[in-house]
PDB file of C-alpha atoms in Angstrom:
ATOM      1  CA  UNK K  70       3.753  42.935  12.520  1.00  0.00           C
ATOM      2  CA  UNK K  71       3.896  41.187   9.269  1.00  0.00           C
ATOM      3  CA  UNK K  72       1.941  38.046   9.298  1.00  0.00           C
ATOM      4  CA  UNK K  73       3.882  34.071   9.252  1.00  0.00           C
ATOM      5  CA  UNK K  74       2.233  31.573   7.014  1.00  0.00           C
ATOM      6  CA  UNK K  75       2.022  28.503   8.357  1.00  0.00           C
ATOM      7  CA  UNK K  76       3.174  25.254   6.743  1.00  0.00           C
ATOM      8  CA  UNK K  77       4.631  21.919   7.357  1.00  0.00           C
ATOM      9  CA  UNK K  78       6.338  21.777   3.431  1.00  0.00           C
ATOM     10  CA  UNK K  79       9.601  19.731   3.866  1.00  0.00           C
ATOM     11  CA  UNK K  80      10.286  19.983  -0.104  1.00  0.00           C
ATOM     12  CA  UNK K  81      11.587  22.656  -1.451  1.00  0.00           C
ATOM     13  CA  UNK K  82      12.327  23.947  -5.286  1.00  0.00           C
ATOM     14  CA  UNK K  83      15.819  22.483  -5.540  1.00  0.00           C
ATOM     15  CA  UNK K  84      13.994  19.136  -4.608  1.00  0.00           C
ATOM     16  CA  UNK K  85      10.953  19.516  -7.403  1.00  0.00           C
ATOM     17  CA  UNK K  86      13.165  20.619  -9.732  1.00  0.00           C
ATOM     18  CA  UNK K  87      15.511  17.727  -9.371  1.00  0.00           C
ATOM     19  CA  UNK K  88      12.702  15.602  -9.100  1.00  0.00           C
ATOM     20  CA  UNK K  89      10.606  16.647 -11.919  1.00  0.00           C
ATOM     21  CA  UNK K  90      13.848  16.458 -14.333  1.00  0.00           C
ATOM     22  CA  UNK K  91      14.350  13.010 -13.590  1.00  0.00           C
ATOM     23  CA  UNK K  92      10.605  12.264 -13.949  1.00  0.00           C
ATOM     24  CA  UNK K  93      10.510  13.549 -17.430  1.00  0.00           C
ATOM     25  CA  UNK K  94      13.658  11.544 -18.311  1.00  0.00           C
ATOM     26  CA  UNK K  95      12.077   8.453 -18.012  1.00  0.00           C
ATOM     27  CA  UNK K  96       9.711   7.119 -20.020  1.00  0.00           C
ATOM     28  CA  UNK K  97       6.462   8.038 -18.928  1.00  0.00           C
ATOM     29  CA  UNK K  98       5.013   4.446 -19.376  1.00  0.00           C
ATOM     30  CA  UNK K  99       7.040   3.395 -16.697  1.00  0.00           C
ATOM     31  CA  UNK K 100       6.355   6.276 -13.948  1.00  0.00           C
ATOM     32  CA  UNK K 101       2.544   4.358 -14.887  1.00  0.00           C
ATOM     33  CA  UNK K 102       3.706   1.151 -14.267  1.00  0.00           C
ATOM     34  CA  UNK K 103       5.592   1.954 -10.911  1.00  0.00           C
ATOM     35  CA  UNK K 104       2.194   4.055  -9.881  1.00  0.00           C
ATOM     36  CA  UNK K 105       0.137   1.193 -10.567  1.00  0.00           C
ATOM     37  CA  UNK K 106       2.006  -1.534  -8.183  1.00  0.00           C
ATOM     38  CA  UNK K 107       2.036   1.191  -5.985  1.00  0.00           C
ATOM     39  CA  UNK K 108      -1.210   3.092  -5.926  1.00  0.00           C
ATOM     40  CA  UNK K 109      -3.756   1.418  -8.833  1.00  0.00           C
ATOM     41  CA  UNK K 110      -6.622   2.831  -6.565  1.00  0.00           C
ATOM     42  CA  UNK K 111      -5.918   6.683  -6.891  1.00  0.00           C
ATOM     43  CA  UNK K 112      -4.431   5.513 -10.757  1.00  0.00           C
ATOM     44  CA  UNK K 113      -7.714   3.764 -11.434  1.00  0.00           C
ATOM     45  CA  UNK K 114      -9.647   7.375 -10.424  1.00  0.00           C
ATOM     46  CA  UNK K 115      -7.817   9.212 -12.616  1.00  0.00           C
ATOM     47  CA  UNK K 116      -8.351   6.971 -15.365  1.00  0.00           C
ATOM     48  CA  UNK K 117     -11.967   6.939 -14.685  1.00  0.00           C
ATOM     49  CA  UNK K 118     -11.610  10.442 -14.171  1.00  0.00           C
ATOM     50  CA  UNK K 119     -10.192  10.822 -17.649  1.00  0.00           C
ATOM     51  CA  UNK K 120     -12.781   8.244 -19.201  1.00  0.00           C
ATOM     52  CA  UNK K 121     -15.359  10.549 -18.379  1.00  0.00           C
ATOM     53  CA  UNK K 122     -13.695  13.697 -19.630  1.00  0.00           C
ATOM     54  CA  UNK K 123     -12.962  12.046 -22.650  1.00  0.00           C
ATOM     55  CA  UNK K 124     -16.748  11.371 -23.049  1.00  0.00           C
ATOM     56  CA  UNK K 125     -17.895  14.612 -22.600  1.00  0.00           C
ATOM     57  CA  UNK K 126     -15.733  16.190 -24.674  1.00  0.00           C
ATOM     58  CA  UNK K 127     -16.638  13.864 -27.396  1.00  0.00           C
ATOM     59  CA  UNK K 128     -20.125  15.427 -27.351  1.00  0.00           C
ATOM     60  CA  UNK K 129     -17.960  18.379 -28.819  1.00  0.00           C
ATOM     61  CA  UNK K 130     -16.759  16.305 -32.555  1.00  0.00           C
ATOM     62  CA  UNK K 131     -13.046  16.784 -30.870  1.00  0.00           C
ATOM     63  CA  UNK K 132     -11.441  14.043 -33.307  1.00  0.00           C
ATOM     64  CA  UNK K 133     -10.360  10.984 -32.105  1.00  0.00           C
ATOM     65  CA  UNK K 134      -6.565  11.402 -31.922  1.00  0.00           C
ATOM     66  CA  UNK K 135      -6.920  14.090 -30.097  1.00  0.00           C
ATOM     67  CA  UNK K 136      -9.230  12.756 -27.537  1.00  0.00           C
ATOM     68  CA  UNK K 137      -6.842   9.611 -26.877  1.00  0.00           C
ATOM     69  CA  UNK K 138      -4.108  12.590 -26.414  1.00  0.00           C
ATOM     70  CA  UNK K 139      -5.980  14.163 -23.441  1.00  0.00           C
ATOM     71  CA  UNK K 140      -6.589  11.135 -22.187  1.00  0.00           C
ATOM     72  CA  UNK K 141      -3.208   9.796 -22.196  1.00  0.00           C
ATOM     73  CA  UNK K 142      -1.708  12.997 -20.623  1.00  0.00           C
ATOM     74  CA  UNK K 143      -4.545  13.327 -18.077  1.00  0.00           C
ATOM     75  CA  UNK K 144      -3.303   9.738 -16.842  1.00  0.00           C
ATOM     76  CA  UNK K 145       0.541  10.871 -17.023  1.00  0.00           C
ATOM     77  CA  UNK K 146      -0.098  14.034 -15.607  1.00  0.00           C
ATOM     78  CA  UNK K 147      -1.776  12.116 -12.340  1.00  0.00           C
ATOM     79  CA  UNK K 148       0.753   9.509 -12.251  1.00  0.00           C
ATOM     80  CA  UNK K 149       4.113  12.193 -12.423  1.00  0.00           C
ATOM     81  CA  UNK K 150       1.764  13.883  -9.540  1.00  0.00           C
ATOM     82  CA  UNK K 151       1.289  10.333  -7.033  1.00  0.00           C
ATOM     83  CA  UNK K 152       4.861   9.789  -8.017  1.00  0.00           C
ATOM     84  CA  UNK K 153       6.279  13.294  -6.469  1.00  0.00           C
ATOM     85  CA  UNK K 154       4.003  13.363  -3.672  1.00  0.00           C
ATOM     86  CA  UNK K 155       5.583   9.597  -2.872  1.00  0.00           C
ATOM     87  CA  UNK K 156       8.815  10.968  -3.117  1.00  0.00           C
ATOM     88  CA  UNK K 157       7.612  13.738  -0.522  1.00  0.00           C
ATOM     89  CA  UNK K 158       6.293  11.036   1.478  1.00  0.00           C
ATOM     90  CA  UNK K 159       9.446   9.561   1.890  1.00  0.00           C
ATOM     91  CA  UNK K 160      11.738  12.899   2.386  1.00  0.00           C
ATOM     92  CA  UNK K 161       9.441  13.425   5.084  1.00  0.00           C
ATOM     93  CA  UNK K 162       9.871  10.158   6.846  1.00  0.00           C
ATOM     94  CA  UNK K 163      13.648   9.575   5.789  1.00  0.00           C
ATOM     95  CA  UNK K 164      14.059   9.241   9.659  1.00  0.00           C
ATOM     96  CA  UNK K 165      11.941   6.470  10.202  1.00  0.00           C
ATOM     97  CA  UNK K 166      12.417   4.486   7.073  1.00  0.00           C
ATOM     98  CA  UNK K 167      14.790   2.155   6.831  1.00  0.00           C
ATOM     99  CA  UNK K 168      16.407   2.267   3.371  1.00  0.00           C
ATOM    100  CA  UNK K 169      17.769  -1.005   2.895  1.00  0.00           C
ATOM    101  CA  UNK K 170      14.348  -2.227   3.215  1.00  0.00           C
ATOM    102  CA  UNK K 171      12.074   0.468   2.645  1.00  0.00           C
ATOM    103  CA  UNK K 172       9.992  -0.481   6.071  1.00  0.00           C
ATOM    104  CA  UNK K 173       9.011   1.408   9.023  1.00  0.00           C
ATOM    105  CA  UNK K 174      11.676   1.595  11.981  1.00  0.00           C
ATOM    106  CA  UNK K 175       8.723   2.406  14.289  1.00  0.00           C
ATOM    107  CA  UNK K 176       7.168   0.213  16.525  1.00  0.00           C
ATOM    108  CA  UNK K 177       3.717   0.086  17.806  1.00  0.00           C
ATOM    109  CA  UNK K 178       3.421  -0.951  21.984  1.00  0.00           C
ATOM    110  CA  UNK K 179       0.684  -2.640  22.310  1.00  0.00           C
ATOM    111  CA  UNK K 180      -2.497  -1.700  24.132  1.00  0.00           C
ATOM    112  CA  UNK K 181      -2.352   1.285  21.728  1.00  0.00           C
ATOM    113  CA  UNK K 182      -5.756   2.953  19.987  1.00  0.00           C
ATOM    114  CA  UNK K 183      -5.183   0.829  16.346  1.00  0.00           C
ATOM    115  CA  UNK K 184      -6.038  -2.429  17.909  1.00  0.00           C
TER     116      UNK K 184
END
């Protein structure tokens, strides 16, 4: 019997390859800027992240230019990665999310377990 892998994927190829096109359309400054207002916590890691790679590399004479390079697509990289997984996010809960406003449709009942 051949074996099932499990998996709760909702996006497909045609979905990263559409988004990934329009991600690299845009200037990647922005796709920053929008993961900032959006997530500057997991952004700020991955700047820290690439502060520190940056550092240890520099151990190694890589010249400057080059170092600011890395860094700079380390940073991209991440954002492009928060900004796909958000667009996940959202495919996943299209059926809940309200697009006009981009809130919730669910309600909590009170007496619930958050409170």
């Amino acid at each position: 019997m051949p074996s099932q892998k499990a998996t709760d994927a909702i996006v497909d190829l045609d979905d990263a390859v559409r988004w990934v096109t329009a991600l690299l359309q845009e200037r990647p400054e922005k796709v920053v800027e929008r993961v900032l207002d959006s997530e500057q916590f997991v952004l700020g890691l991955a700047i820290d992240t690439a502060n520190r790679l940056v550092k240890s590399l520099r151990k190694h004479k890589i010249p400057e230019p080059v170092l600011k390079q890395i860094q700079n697509q380390f940073v991209i990289a991440n954002a492009y990665t928060v900004e796909l997984m958000q667009k996940g996010y959202r495919q996943l809960w299209m059926d809940v999310i309200d697009p006009g406003t981009g809130r919730t449709t669910l309600t909590r009942e009170k007496g619930g377990n958050h409170g």
